[in-house]
PDB file of C-alpha atoms in Angstrom:
ATOM      1  CA  GLY A 163      72.024  89.614  96.584  1.00 77.00           C
ATOM      2  CA  MET A 164      73.929  88.575  99.501  1.00 82.00           C
ATOM      3  CA  ALA A 165      74.867  85.213  97.947  1.00 84.00           C
ATOM      4  CA  ARG A 166      76.253  86.908  94.805  1.00 85.00           C
ATOM      5  CA  PHE A 167      78.214  89.398  96.487  1.00 85.00           C
ATOM      6  CA  ILE A 168      79.690  86.500  98.788  1.00 86.00           C
ATOM      7  CA  GLN A 169      80.342  84.500  95.230  1.00 84.00           C
ATOM      8  CA  VAL A 170      82.055  87.428  93.690  1.00 84.00           C
ATOM      9  CA  ILE A 171      84.129  88.997  96.329  1.00 84.00           C
ATOM     10  CA  GLY A 172      84.998  85.146  97.344  1.00 83.00           C
ATOM     11  CA  TYR A 173      86.382  84.280  93.843  1.00 83.00           C
ATOM     12  CA  THR A 174      88.133  87.108  92.741  1.00 82.00           C
ATOM     13  CA  LEU A 175      90.218  88.403  95.843  1.00 83.00           C
ATOM     14  CA  PRO A 176      91.597  85.350  97.053  1.00 85.00           C
ATOM     15  CA  ALA A 177      93.219  84.951  93.467  1.00 84.00           C
ATOM     16  CA  LEU A 178      95.404  87.685  93.691  1.00 81.00           C
ATOM     17  CA  ILE A 179      97.018  86.244  97.125  1.00 83.00           C
ATOM     18  CA  ALA A 180      97.109  82.591  95.507  1.00 87.00           C
ATOM     19  CA  ALA A 181      98.452  84.079  92.252  1.00 83.00           C
ATOM     20  CA  HIS A 182     101.437  86.093  94.692  1.00 79.00           C
ATOM     21  CA  TYR A 183     101.697  82.540  96.636  1.00 83.00           C
ATOM     22  CA  ILE A 184     102.221  79.840  93.567  1.00 85.00           C
ATOM     23  CA  HIS A 185     104.458  82.542  91.568  1.00 80.00           C
ATOM     24  CA  GLY A 186     107.572  80.967  90.610  1.00 80.00           C
ATOM     25  CA  ARG A 187     106.521  77.309  91.465  1.00 84.00           C
ATOM     26  CA  LYS A 188     106.851  74.295  88.795  1.00 88.00           C
ATOM     27  CA  TYR A 189     103.943  72.781  90.133  1.00 90.00           C
ATOM     28  CA  HIS A 190     100.525  73.760  91.266  1.00 91.00           C
ATOM     29  CA  LYS A 191      98.554  70.493  91.744  1.00 93.00           C
ATOM     30  CA  ARG A 192      99.502  70.434  95.439  1.00 93.00           C
ATOM     31  CA  PHE A 193      98.262  73.704  95.976  1.00 93.00           C
ATOM     32  CA  LEU A 194      95.130  72.940  94.494  1.00 94.00           C
ATOM     33  CA  LEU A 195      94.580  69.995  96.072  1.00 95.00           C
ATOM     34  CA  THR A 196      94.983  71.100  99.516  1.00 94.00           C
ATOM     35  CA  ALA A 197      92.782  74.422  98.930  1.00 94.00           C
ATOM     36  CA  LEU A 198      90.078  72.465  97.431  1.00 94.00           C
ATOM     37  CA  GLY A 199      90.635  69.343 100.118  1.00 95.00           C
ATOM     38  CA  ILE A 200      89.819  72.317 103.050  1.00 95.00           C
ATOM     39  CA  GLN A 201      86.928  73.730 100.857  1.00 94.00           C
ATOM     40  CA  ARG A 202      85.458  70.124 100.748  1.00 95.00           C
ATOM     41  CA  VAL A 203      85.942  69.319 104.635  1.00 95.00           C
ATOM     42  CA  VAL A 204      83.817  72.630 105.248  1.00 94.00           C
ATOM     43  CA  VAL A 205      81.654  71.605 102.833  1.00 95.00           C
ATOM     44  CA  LEU A 206      80.631  68.183 104.108  1.00 96.00           C
ATOM     45  CA  PHE A 207      78.896  70.267 107.188  1.00 95.00           C
ATOM     46  CA  LEU A 208      76.295  71.490 104.737  1.00 96.00           C
ATOM     47  CA  PRO A 209      73.784  68.657 104.509  1.00 96.00           C
ATOM     48  CA  PHE A 210      73.733  68.697 108.005  1.00 95.00           C
ATOM     49  CA  ALA A 211      73.664  72.453 108.093  1.00 94.00           C
ATOM     50  CA  VAL A 212      70.069  72.451 105.652  1.00 95.00           C
ATOM     51  CA  TYR A 213      69.131  69.470 107.913  1.00 95.00           C
ATOM     52  CA  TYR A 214      69.486  70.281 111.664  1.00 94.00           C
ATOM     53  CA  LEU A 215      69.556  73.912 111.991  1.00 93.00           C
ATOM     54  CA  PRO A 216      66.373  75.241 110.871  1.00 91.00           C
ATOM     55  CA  SER A 217      64.917  73.638 113.975  1.00 90.00           C
ATOM     56  CA  TYR A 218      67.349  74.905 116.113  1.00 90.00           C
ATOM     57  CA  SER A 219      67.360  78.622 115.142  1.00 93.00           C
ATOM     58  CA  PRO A 220      66.615  79.973 111.891  1.00 92.00           C
ATOM     59  CA  LYS A 221      69.197  82.403 112.146  1.00 94.00           C
ATOM     60  CA  ALA A 222      71.938  79.925 112.835  1.00 93.00           C
ATOM     61  CA  ALA A 223      71.051  78.250 109.786  1.00 92.00           C
ATOM     62  CA  ILE A 224      71.232  81.287 107.658  1.00 92.00           C
ATOM     63  CA  PHE A 225      74.399  81.945 109.718  1.00 93.00           C
ATOM     64  CA  GLY A 226      75.395  78.569 109.001  1.00 93.00           C
ATOM     65  CA  ILE A 227      74.675  78.011 105.356  1.00 93.00           C
ATOM     66  CA  TYR A 228      76.276  81.769 104.483  1.00 92.00           C
ATOM     67  CA  PHE A 229      79.510  80.671 106.360  1.00 93.00           C
ATOM     68  CA  ILE A 230      79.829  77.408 104.272  1.00 94.00           C
ATOM     69  CA  MET A 231      79.150  79.589 101.340  1.00 92.00           C
ATOM     70  CA  ALA A 232      81.666  82.171 101.841  1.00 91.00           C
ATOM     71  CA  TRP A 233      84.621  79.312 103.022  1.00 93.00           C
ATOM     72  CA  PHE A 234      83.750  77.755  99.582  1.00 93.00           C
ATOM     73  CA  TRP A 235      84.214  80.829  97.315  1.00 92.00           C
ATOM     74  CA  LEU A 236      87.294  81.848  98.873  1.00 93.00           C
ATOM     75  CA  LEU A 237      89.282  78.575  98.631  1.00 93.00           C
ATOM     76  CA  ASP A 238      87.089  77.756  95.075  1.00 93.00           C
ATOM     77  CA  GLY A 239      88.943  81.559  94.029  1.00 91.00           C
ATOM     78  CA  GLY A 240      92.554  80.801  95.706  1.00 91.00           C
ATOM     79  CA  ALA A 241      92.390  77.301  93.859  1.00 93.00           C
ATOM     80  CA  ALA A 242      91.612  79.035  90.166  1.00 92.00           C
ATOM     81  CA  VAL A 243      94.647  80.381  89.330  1.00 91.00           C
ATOM     82  CA  SER A 244      96.370  76.860  89.892  1.00 92.00           C
ATOM     83  CA  TRP A 245      93.297  74.975  88.123  1.00 93.00           C
ATOM     84  CA  PHE A 246      93.647  77.603  85.111  1.00 92.00           C
ATOM     85  CA  ASP A 247      97.298  76.939  85.200  1.00 91.00           C
ATOM     86  CA  MET A 248      97.068  73.110  85.405  1.00 91.00           C
ATOM     87  CA  VAL A 249      94.873  73.301  81.935  1.00 93.00           C
ATOM     88  CA  ALA A 250      97.257  75.241  80.311  1.00 91.00           C
ATOM     89  CA  LYS A 251     100.268  72.362  81.199  1.00 92.00           C
ATOM     90  CA  THR A 252      98.123  69.407  80.365  1.00 93.00           C
ATOM     91  CA  VAL A 253      95.646  70.476  77.585  1.00 94.00           C
ATOM     92  CA  PRO A 254      97.681  71.313  74.319  1.00 94.00           C
ATOM     93  CA  ALA A 255      96.663  74.854  73.175  1.00 94.00           C
ATOM     94  CA  GLN A 256      94.972  73.593  69.787  1.00 96.00           C
ATOM     95  CA  TYR A 257      92.340  71.921  72.176  1.00 96.00           C
ATOM     96  CA  ARG A 258      91.747  73.850  74.658  1.00 95.00           C
ATOM     97  CA  GLY A 259      88.355  75.362  73.015  1.00 95.00           C
ATOM     98  CA  ARG A 260      87.142  72.292  72.579  1.00 96.00           C
ATOM     99  CA  PHE A 261      88.053  71.110  76.202  1.00 95.00           C
ATOM    100  CA  PHE A 262      86.025  74.278  77.394  1.00 96.00           C
ATOM    101  CA  GLY A 263      83.637  73.718  74.866  1.00 97.00           C
ATOM    102  CA  VAL A 264      83.064  70.045  75.891  1.00 97.00           C
ATOM    103  CA  MET A 265      83.160  71.068  79.867  1.00 96.00           C
ATOM    104  CA  GLN A 266      80.561  73.752  78.852  1.00 97.00           C
ATOM    105  CA  SER A 267      78.208  71.320  77.182  1.00 98.00           C
ATOM    106  CA  LEU A 268      78.558  68.685  79.610  1.00 97.00           C
ATOM    107  CA  GLY A 269      77.637  71.121  82.273  1.00 95.00           C
ATOM    108  CA  GLY A 270      74.747  72.806  80.387  1.00 97.00           C
ATOM    109  CA  ALA A 271      73.238  68.834  80.467  1.00 97.00           C
ATOM    110  CA  SER A 272      73.790  68.730  83.728  1.00 96.00           C
ATOM    111  CA  ALA A 273      72.176  71.450  84.875  1.00 96.00           C
ATOM    112  CA  LEU A 274      69.270  70.565  82.606  1.00 97.00           C
ATOM    113  CA  ILE A 275      69.255  66.975  84.361  1.00 97.00           C
ATOM    114  CA  GLY A 276      69.241  68.873  87.607  1.00 95.00           C
ATOM    115  CA  GLY A 277      66.692  71.151  86.969  1.00 96.00           C
ATOM    116  CA  MET A 278      64.389  67.934  86.274  1.00 97.00           C
ATOM    117  CA  LEU A 279      65.702  65.871  89.757  1.00 97.00           C
ATOM    118  CA  VAL A 280      64.973  69.153  91.372  1.00 97.00           C
ATOM    119  CA  ASN A 281      61.559  69.523  90.324  1.00 97.00           C
ATOM    120  CA  SER A 282      60.248  66.060  90.812  1.00 97.00           C
ATOM    121  CA  ILE A 283      62.078  66.120  94.426  1.00 96.00           C
ATOM    122  CA  LEU A 284      60.018  69.475  94.924  1.00 96.00           C
ATOM    123  CA  ARG A 285      56.919  68.298  93.765  1.00 96.00           C
ATOM    124  CA  ASN A 286      57.063  65.068  95.448  1.00 96.00           C
ATOM    125  CA  PRO A 287      54.306  65.758  99.071  1.00 95.00           C
ATOM    126  CA  ARG A 288      56.341  62.741 100.568  1.00 96.00           C
ATOM    127  CA  ILE A 289      59.392  64.743 100.727  1.00 96.00           C
ATOM    128  CA  SER A 290      59.135  68.055 102.792  1.00 94.00           C
ATOM    129  CA  PHE A 291      61.731  70.428 103.744  1.00 91.00           C
ATOM    130  CA  PRO A 292      64.375  70.468 105.319  1.00 93.00           C
ATOM    131  CA  THR A 293      64.612  66.346 103.957  1.00 95.00           C
ATOM    132  CA  ASN A 294      64.412  68.039 100.059  1.00 96.00           C
ATOM    133  CA  TYR A 295      67.025  70.520 100.761  1.00 95.00           C
ATOM    134  CA  THR A 296      69.533  68.103 102.254  1.00 96.00           C
ATOM    135  CA  ILE A 297      69.257  65.621  99.386  1.00 97.00           C
ATOM    136  CA  PHE A 298      70.068  68.694  97.063  1.00 96.00           C
ATOM    137  CA  ALA A 299      73.135  69.483  99.545  1.00 96.00           C
ATOM    138  CA  THR A 300      74.166  66.073  99.791  1.00 97.00           C
ATOM    139  CA  ILE A 301      74.112  65.283  96.220  1.00 96.00           C
ATOM    140  CA  PHE A 302      76.391  68.678  95.745  1.00 95.00           C
ATOM    141  CA  VAL A 303      78.920  67.242  98.407  1.00 96.00           C
ATOM    142  CA  LEU A 304      78.861  64.177  96.446  1.00 96.00           C
ATOM    143  CA  CYS A 305      79.537  65.818  93.331  1.00 95.00           C
ATOM    144  CA  MET A 306      82.517  67.822  95.021  1.00 94.00           C
ATOM    145  CA  CYS A 307      83.930  64.565  96.388  1.00 95.00           C
ATOM    146  CA  LEU A 308      84.220  63.167  92.896  1.00 96.00           C
ATOM    147  CA  SER A 309      85.387  65.988  91.591  1.00 94.00           C
ATOM    148  CA  GLN A 310      88.527  65.857  94.331  1.00 95.00           C
ATOM    149  CA  LEU A 311      88.933  62.499  93.477  1.00 96.00           C
ATOM    150  CA  PHE A 312      88.991  63.545  89.492  1.00 95.00           C
ATOM    151  CA  LEU A 313      91.437  65.971  89.992  1.00 94.00           C
ATOM    152  CA  SER A 314      93.840  63.989  91.967  1.00 94.00           C
ATOM    153  CA  LEU A 315      94.020  61.755  89.169  1.00 95.00           C
ATOM    154  CA  ILE A 316      95.882  64.386  86.681  1.00 93.00           C
ATOM    155  CA  ARG A 317      99.226  64.322  86.130  1.00 92.00           C
ATOM    156  CA  GLU A 318     100.851  67.574  86.129  1.00 91.00           C
ATOM    157  CA  PRO A 319     103.639  68.344  84.186  1.00 90.00           C
ATOM    158  CA  GLU A 320     106.920  70.644  85.333  1.00 87.00           C
ATOM    159  CA  GLY A 321     105.839  74.025  84.684  1.00 82.00           C
ATOM    160  CA  SER A 322     108.587  77.174  83.544  1.00 78.00           C
ATOM    161  CA  VAL A 323     109.314  79.152  86.359  1.00 75.00           C
ATOM    162  CA  GLU A 324     110.795  82.387  85.621  1.00 72.00           C
ATOM    163  CA  GLU A 325     114.010  83.691  87.026  1.00 68.00           C
ATOM    164  CA  ASP A 326     112.828  87.250  88.368  1.00 69.00           C
ATOM    165  CA  GLN A 327     112.658  87.518  91.961  1.00 68.00           C
ATOM    166  CA  LYS A 328     109.468  87.147  93.482  1.00 68.00           C
ATOM    167  CA  ALA A 329     107.744  90.604  94.456  1.00 71.00           C
ATOM    168  CA  THR A 330     106.365  91.754  97.942  1.00 75.00           C
ATOM    169  CA  PHE A 331     102.557  91.180  98.064  1.00 72.00           C
ATOM    170  CA  LEU A 332     102.237  94.732  98.151  1.00 78.00           C
ATOM    171  CA  ASN A 333     104.245  95.244  94.770  1.00 75.00           C
ATOM    172  CA  PHE A 334     102.575  92.217  93.594  1.00 71.00           C
ATOM    173  CA  ALA A 335      99.161  93.729  94.140  1.00 71.00           C
ATOM    174  CA  LYS A 336     100.310  97.560  92.559  1.00 74.00           C
ATOM    175  CA  GLN A 337     101.246  95.408  89.119  1.00 74.00           C
ATOM    176  CA  ALA A 338      97.709  94.968  88.759  1.00 71.00           C
ATOM    177  CA  VAL A 339      96.682  98.344  88.173  1.00 73.00           C
ATOM    178  CA  PRO A 340      99.135  99.115  85.126  1.00 77.00           C
ATOM    179  CA  LEU A 341      98.098  95.456  83.605  1.00 69.00           C
ATOM    180  CA  LEU A 342      94.297  97.128  83.848  1.00 66.00           C
ATOM    181  CA  LYS A 343      95.197 100.195  81.655  1.00 73.00           C
ATOM    182  CA  ARG A 344      97.053  98.251  79.461  1.00 74.00           C
ATOM    183  CA  ARG A 345      94.098  95.524  78.554  1.00 64.00           C
ATOM    184  CA  PRO A 346      90.731  98.165  78.956  1.00 60.00           C
ATOM    185  CA  VAL A 347      88.701  95.579  77.152  1.00 57.00           C
ATOM    186  CA  VAL A 348      88.261  94.000  81.015  1.00 50.00           C
ATOM    187  CA  PHE A 349      86.377  96.844  81.767  1.00 52.00           C
ATOM    188  CA  LYS A 350      84.125  96.893  78.860  1.00 53.00           C
TER     189      LYS A 350
END
């Protein structure tokens, strides 16, 4: 329950703040890499939290892991707006369906391979807790670092900027209600 709550709130609320912050900017890559870079620095502590904190204090381990999760989702949600903007600018419209299809297929295949790896590590009697979960956390951290590297290699084209004056955050947030009323498919 708590992990899913952190994920949903962490991914959705920061997107509103980030959308307001990046509105009117020609480039979003710097914001994206900065937000995700800060996120990855905190995530680097996950293997240490998994390995060392349970022997120190189980409560500290739970708190530390939830803190890292919350930090991960808050910054991931904030960076998502820039990520989608960069996809829209770098992947031509006629190829976006294929792009997301390939991305989903590779993600599914990776999940299948990851599931087999998890199964083999958890079944191995020589790899006990917390070492087994530390291995998982370390693999996750390495994948996050690899993704940061690949994101940094993207060449972002200049985006178009609307000439209207940027609204205050409160007015920006108030605009969400009429938008949701005009597009009720969001609630279906």
